[in-house]
CSV table of C-alpha atoms (C1' of nucleotides) in Angstrom, one decimal:
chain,number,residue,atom,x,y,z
A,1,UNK,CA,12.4,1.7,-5.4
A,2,UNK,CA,12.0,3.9,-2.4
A,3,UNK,CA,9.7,2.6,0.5
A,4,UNK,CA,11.1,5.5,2.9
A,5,UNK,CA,8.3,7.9,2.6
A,6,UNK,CA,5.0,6.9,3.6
A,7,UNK,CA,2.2,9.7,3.5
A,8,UNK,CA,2.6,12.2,6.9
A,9,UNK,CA,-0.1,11.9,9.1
A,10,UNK,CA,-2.0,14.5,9.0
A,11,UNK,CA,-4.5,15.3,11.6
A,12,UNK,CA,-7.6,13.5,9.9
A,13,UNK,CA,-11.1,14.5,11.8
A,14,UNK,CA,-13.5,11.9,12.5
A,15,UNK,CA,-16.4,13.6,9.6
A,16,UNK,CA,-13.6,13.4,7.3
A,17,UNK,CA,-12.5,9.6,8.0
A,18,UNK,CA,-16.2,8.9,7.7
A,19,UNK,CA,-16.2,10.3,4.3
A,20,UNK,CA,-13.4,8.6,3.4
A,21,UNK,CA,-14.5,5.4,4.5
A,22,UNK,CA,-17.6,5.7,2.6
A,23,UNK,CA,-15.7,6.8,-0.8
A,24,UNK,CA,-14.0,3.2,0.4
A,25,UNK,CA,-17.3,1.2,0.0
A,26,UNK,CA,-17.8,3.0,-3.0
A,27,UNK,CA,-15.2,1.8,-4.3
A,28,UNK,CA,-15.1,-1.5,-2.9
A,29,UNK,CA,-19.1,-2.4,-4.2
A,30,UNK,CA,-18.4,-0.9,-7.6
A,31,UNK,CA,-18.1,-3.4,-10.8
A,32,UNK,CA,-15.6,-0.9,-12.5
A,33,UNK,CA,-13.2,1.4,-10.6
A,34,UNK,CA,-15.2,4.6,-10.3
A,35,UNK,CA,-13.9,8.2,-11.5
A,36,UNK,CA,-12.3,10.3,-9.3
A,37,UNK,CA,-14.3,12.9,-10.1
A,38,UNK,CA,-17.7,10.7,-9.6
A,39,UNK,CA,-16.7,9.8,-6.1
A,40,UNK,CA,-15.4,13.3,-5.4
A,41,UNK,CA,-19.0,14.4,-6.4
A,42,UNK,CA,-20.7,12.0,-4.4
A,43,UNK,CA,-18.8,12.7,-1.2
A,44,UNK,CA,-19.5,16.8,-1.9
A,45,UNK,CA,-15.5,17.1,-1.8
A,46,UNK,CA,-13.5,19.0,-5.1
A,47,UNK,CA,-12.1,16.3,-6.9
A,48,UNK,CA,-8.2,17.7,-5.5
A,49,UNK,CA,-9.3,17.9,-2.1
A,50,UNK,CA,-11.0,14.4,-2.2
A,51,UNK,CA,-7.7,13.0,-3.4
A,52,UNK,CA,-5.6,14.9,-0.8
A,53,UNK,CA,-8.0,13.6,2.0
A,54,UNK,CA,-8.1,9.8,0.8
A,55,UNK,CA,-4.5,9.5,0.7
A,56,UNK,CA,-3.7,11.1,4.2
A,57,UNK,CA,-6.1,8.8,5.6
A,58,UNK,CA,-5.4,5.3,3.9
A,59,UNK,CA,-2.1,6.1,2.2
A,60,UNK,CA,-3.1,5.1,-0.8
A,61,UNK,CA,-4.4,7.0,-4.0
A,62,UNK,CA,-8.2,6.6,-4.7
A,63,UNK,CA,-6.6,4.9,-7.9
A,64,UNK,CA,-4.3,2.4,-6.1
A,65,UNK,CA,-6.7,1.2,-3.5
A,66,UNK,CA,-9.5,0.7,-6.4
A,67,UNK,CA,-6.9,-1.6,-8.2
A,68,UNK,CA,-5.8,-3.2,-5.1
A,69,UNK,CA,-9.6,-3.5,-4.7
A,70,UNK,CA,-9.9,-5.2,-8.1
A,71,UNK,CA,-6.9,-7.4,-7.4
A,72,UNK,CA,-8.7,-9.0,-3.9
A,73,UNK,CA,-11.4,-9.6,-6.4
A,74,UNK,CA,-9.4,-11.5,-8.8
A,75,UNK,CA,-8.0,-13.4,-6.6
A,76,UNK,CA,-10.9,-15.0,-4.7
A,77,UNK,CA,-12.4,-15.2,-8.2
A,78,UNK,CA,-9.6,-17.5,-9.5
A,79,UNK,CA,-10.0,-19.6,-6.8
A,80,UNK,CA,-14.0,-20.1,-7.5
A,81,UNK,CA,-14.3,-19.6,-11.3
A,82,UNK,CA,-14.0,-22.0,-14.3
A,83,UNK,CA,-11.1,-20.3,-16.0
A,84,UNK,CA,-8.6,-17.3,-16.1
A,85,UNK,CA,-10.6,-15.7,-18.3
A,86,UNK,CA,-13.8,-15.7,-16.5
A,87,UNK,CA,-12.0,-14.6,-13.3
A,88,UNK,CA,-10.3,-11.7,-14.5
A,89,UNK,CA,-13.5,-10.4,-16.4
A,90,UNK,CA,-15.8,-10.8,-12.9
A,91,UNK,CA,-12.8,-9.2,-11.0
A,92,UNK,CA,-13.5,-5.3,-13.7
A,93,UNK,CA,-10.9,-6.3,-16.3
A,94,UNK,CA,-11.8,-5.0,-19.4
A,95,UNK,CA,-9.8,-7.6,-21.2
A,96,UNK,CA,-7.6,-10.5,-20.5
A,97,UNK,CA,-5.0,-9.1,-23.1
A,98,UNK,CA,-4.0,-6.0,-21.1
A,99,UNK,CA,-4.3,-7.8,-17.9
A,100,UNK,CA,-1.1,-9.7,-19.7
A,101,UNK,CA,0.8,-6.7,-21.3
A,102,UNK,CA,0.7,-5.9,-17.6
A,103,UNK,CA,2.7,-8.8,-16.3
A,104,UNK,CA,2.5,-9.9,-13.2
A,105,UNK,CA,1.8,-6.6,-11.5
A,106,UNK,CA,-0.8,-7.9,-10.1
A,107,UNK,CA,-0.3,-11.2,-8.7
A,108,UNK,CA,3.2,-11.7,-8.9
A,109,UNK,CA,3.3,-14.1,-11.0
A,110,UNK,CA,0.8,-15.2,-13.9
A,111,UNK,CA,-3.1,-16.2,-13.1
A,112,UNK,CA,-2.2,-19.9,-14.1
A,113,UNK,CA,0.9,-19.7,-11.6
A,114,UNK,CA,-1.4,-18.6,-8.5
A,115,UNK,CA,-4.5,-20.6,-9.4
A,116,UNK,CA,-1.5,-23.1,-8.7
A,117,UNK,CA,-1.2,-22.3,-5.4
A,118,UNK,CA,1.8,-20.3,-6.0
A,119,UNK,CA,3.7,-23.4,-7.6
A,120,UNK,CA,7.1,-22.9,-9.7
A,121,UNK,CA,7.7,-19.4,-7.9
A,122,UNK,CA,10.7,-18.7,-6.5
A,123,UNK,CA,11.5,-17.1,-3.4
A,124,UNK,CA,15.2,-16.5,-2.5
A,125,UNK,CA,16.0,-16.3,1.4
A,126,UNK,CA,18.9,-16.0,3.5
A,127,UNK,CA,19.2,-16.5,7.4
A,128,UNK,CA,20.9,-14.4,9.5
A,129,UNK,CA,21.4,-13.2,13.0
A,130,UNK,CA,21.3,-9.5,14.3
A,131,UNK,CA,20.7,-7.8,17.7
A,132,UNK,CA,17.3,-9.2,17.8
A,133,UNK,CA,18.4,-12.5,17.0
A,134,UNK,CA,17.7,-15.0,14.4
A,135,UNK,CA,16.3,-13.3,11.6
A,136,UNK,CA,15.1,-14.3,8.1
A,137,UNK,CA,14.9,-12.3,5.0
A,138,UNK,CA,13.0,-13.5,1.6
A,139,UNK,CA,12.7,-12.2,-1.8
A,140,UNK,CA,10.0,-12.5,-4.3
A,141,UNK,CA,10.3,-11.1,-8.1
A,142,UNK,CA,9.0,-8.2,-6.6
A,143,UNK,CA,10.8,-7.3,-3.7
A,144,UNK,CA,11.3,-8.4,-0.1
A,145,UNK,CA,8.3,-10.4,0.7
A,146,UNK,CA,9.0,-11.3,4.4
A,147,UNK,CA,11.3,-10.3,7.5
A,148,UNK,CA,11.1,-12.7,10.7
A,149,UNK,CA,12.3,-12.7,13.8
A,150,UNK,CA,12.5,-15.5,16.4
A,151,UNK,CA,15.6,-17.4,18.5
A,152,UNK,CA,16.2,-20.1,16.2
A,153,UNK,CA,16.8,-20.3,12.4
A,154,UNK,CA,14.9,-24.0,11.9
A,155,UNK,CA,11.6,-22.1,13.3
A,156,UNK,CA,11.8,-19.5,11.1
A,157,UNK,CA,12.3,-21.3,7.8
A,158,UNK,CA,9.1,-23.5,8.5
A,159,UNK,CA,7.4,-20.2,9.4
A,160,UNK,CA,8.4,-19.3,5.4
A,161,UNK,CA,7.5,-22.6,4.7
A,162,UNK,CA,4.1,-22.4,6.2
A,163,UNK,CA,3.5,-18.4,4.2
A,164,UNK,CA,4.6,-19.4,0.8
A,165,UNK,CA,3.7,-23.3,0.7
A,166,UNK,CA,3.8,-23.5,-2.9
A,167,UNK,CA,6.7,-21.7,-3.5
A,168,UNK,CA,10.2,-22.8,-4.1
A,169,UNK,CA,12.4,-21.7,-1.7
A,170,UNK,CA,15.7,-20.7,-2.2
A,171,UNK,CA,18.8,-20.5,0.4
A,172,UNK,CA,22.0,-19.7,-0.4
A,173,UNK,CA,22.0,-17.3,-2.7
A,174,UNK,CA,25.5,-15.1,-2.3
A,175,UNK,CA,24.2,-11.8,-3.7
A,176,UNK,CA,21.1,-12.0,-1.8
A,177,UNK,CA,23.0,-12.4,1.3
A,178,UNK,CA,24.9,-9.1,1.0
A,179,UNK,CA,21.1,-7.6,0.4
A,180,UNK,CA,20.4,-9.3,3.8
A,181,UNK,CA,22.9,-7.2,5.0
A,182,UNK,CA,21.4,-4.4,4.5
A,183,UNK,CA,17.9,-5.1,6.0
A,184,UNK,CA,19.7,-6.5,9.0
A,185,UNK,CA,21.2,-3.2,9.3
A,186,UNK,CA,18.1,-1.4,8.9
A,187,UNK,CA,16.3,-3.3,11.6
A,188,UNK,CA,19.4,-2.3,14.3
A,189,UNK,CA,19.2,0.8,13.3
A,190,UNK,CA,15.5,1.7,12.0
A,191,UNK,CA,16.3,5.4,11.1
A,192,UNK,CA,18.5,5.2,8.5
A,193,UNK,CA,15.3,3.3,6.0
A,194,UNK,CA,15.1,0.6,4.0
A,195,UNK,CA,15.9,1.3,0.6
A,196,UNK,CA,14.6,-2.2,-1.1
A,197,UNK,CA,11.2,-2.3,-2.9
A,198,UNK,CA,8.7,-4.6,-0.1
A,199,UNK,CA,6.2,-6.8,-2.1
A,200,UNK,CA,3.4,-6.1,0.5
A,201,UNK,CA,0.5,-9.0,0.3
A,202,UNK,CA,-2.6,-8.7,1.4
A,203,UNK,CA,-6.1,-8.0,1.6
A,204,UNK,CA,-7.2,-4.5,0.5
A,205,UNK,CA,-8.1,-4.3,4.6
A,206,UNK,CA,-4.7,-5.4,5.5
A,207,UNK,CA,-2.7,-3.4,3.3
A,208,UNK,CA,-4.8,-0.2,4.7
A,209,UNK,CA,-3.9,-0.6,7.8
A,210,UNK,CA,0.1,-1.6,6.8
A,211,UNK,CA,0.0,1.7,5.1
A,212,UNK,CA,-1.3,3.1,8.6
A,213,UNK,CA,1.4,1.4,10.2
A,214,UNK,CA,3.8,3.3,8.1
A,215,UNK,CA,2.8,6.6,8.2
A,216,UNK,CA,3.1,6.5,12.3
A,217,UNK,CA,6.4,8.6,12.5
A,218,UNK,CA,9.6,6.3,14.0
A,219,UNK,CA,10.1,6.9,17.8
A,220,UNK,CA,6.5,7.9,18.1
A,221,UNK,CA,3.7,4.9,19.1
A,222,UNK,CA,-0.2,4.8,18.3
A,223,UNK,CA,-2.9,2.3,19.8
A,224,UNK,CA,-4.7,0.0,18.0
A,225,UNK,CA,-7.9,1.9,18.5
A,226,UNK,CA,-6.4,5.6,17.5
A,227,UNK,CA,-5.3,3.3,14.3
A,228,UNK,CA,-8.8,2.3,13.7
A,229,UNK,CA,-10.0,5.8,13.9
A,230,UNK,CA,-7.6,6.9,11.3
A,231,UNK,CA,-8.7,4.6,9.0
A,232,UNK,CA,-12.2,5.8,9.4
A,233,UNK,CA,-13.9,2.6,11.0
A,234,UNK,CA,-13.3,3.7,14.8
A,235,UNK,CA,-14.9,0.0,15.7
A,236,UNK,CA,-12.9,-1.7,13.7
A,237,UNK,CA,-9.9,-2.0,16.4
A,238,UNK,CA,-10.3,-6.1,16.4
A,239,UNK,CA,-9.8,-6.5,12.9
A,240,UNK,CA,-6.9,-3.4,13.0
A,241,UNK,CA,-5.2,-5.6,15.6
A,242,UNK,CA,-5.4,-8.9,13.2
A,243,UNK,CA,-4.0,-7.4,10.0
A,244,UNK,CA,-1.6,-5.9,12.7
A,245,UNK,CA,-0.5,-9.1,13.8
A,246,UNK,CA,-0.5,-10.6,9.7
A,247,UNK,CA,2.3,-8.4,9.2
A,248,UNK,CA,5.0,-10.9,7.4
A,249,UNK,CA,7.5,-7.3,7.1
A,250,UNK,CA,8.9,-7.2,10.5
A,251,UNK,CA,10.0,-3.5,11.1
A,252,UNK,CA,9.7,-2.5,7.6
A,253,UNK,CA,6.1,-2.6,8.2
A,254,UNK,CA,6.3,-1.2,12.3
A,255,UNK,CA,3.4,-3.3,13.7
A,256,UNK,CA,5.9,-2.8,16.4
A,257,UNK,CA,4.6,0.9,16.8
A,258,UNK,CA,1.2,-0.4,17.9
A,259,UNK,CA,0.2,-0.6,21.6
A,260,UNK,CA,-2.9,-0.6,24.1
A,261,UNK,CA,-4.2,2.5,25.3
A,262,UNK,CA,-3.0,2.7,28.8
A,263,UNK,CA,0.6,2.2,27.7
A,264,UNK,CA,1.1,-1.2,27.6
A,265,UNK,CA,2.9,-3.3,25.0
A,266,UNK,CA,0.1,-5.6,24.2
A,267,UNK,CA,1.5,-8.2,21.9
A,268,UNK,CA,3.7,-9.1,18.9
A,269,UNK,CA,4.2,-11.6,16.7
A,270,UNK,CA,8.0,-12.0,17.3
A,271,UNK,CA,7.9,-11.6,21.1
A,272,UNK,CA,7.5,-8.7,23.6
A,273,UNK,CA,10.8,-8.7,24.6
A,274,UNK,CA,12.1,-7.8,20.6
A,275,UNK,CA,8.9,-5.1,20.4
A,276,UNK,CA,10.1,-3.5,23.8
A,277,UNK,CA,14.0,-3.3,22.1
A,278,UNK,CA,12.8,-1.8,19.0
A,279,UNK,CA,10.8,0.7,20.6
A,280,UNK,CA,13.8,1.3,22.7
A,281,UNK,CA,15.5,1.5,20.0
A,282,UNK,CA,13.6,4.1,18.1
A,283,UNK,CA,13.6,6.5,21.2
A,284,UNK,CA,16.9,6.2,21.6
A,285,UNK,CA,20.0,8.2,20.1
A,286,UNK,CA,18.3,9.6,16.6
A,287,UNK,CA,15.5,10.8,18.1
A,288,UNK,CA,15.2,14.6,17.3
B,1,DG,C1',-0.3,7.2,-30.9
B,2,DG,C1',-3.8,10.2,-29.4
B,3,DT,C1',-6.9,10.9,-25.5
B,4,DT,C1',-8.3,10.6,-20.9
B,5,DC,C1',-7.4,10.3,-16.3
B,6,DT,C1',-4.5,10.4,-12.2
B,7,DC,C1',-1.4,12.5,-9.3
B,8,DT,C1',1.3,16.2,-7.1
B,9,DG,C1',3.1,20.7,-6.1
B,10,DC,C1',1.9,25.1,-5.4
B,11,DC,C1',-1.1,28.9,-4.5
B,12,DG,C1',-5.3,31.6,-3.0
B,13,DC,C1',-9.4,32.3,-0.2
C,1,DG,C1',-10.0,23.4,5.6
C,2,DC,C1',-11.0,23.6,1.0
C,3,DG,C1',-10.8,24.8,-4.1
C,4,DG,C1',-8.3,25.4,-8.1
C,5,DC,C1',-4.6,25.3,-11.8
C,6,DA,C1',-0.6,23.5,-14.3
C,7,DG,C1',2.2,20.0,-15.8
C,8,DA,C1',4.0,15.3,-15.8
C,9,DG,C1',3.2,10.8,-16.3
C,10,DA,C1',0.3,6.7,-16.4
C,11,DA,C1',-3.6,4.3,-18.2
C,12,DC,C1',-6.7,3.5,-21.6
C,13,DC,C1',-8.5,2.7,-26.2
DNA sequence: GGTTCTCTGCCGC
DNA sequence: GCGGCAGAGAACC
């Protein structure tokens, strides 16, 4: 339930991001998720301290990114193979009956379901307007699955439209809208947290570097290339600045806390002028 | 339902 | 900065 505590960034040193990285394509090239004791081993760390170390740098647990790992896998691999089955046993599953027991943990909804495209799935929205102005919230199973920002409401729903094209979407929905509330709230006034459960999709890439994004404290900024050297792949800031700019979480996810080196804002998806005010905003009165 | 593994808090060097 | 233990809970078989 609570999405207010991502990991503190500690100060991570460049030998240790490299190490970390590597236990990363450890993971990532293995069939099976490997042991956290294994990898520990490999990278000469205690298993404790290797555990420690990973999640400072990617936010995630060895565990968590290995499954997330597996979950890219099976997710490419329903596109390409013949059946479910097949998918989910190329992807590390040891069988397709826990997969199930598991529900749809890992896709949100059942393989079938997303082979489909996403078909049959609802997703509940509500528009609204706050300081920043037009803003839309939606709602998977899971949790809240996209904030935007723009000027006009229209835009913003074919922006939904054009994230979740499969999906059924879902206006009007009078107990949402009092949850809209709340994130509305929380984006004019970023301190006080979101307490809604996010359903955060992406690659195992992109959700390393969302997990970045919100471990950099509010009120504080970080550019794209000190956010690549945190996640251990120092020339990577390209591809930091992409997943950056993939962010469908407006604020809960605070791409907005990205900017160049020398100062400037560089860009954002929703508009300079709304990155500018929430920086602003941060800064401002609950800054301590 | 037992076993193994992960995760975290805390402490010591 | 790193290693280690204890205990809770999750995952696995």
């Amino acid at each position: 339930m609570s999405d207010s505590s991502p990991p503190a960034s500690a100060r991570i040193s460049p030998s240790q991001a490299e190490r970390i990285a590597e236990a990363c394509r450890l993971i990532a090239d293995a069939e099976r998720p490997p042991r956290l004791d294994d990898l520990a081993a490999t990278l000469g760390l205690s298993p404790w301290h290797f555990h420690r170390l990973f999640k400072a740098v990617t936010g995630l647990t060895p565990h968590a990114y290995a499954r997330a790992r597996q979950a890219e896998r099976l997710r490419i691999g329903l596109r390409s193979s013949a059946s479910v089955t097949d998918a989910l046993h190329e992807a590390g599953y040891s069988s397709s009956s826990r997969f199930y027991e598991q529900g749809d943990a890992v896709l949100g909804m059942t393989p079938t379901a997303w082979r489909a495209g996403g078909a049959e799935v609802d997703i509940r929205f509500a528009l609204g307007e706050c300081a920043l102005g037009a803003i839309l919230v939606a709602e998977s199973a899971r949790g809240i699955c996209a904030i935007l920002l723009g000027d006009d409401a229209e835009a913003l729903l074919r922006e939904l439209q054009e994230l979740f094209p499969q999906a059924e979407l879902v206006g009007d929905d009078a107990a949402f809208a009092a949850r809209v509330a709340r994130v509305i709230g929380f984006i004019e006034q970023p301190a006080i947290g979101l307490d809604l459960p996010l359903d955060i999709r992406g690659t195992v890439f992109q959700q390393r570097v969302w997990a970045a994004l919100r471990a950099i404290p509010s009120g504080s900024t970080c550019s794209y290339s000190e956010l690549a050297e945190r996640l251990g792949m120092p020339r990577a800031s390209r591809a930091v600045a992409s997943a950056c700019a993939a962010n469908k979480l407006a604020v809960a996810i605070p791409c907005h806390r990205v900017i160049r080196q020398d100062g400037s804002l560089s860009g954002y998806r929703w508009g300079l002028a709304r990155k500018q005010a929430l920086l602003d905003a941060e800064r401002g009165p609950q800054a301590t």
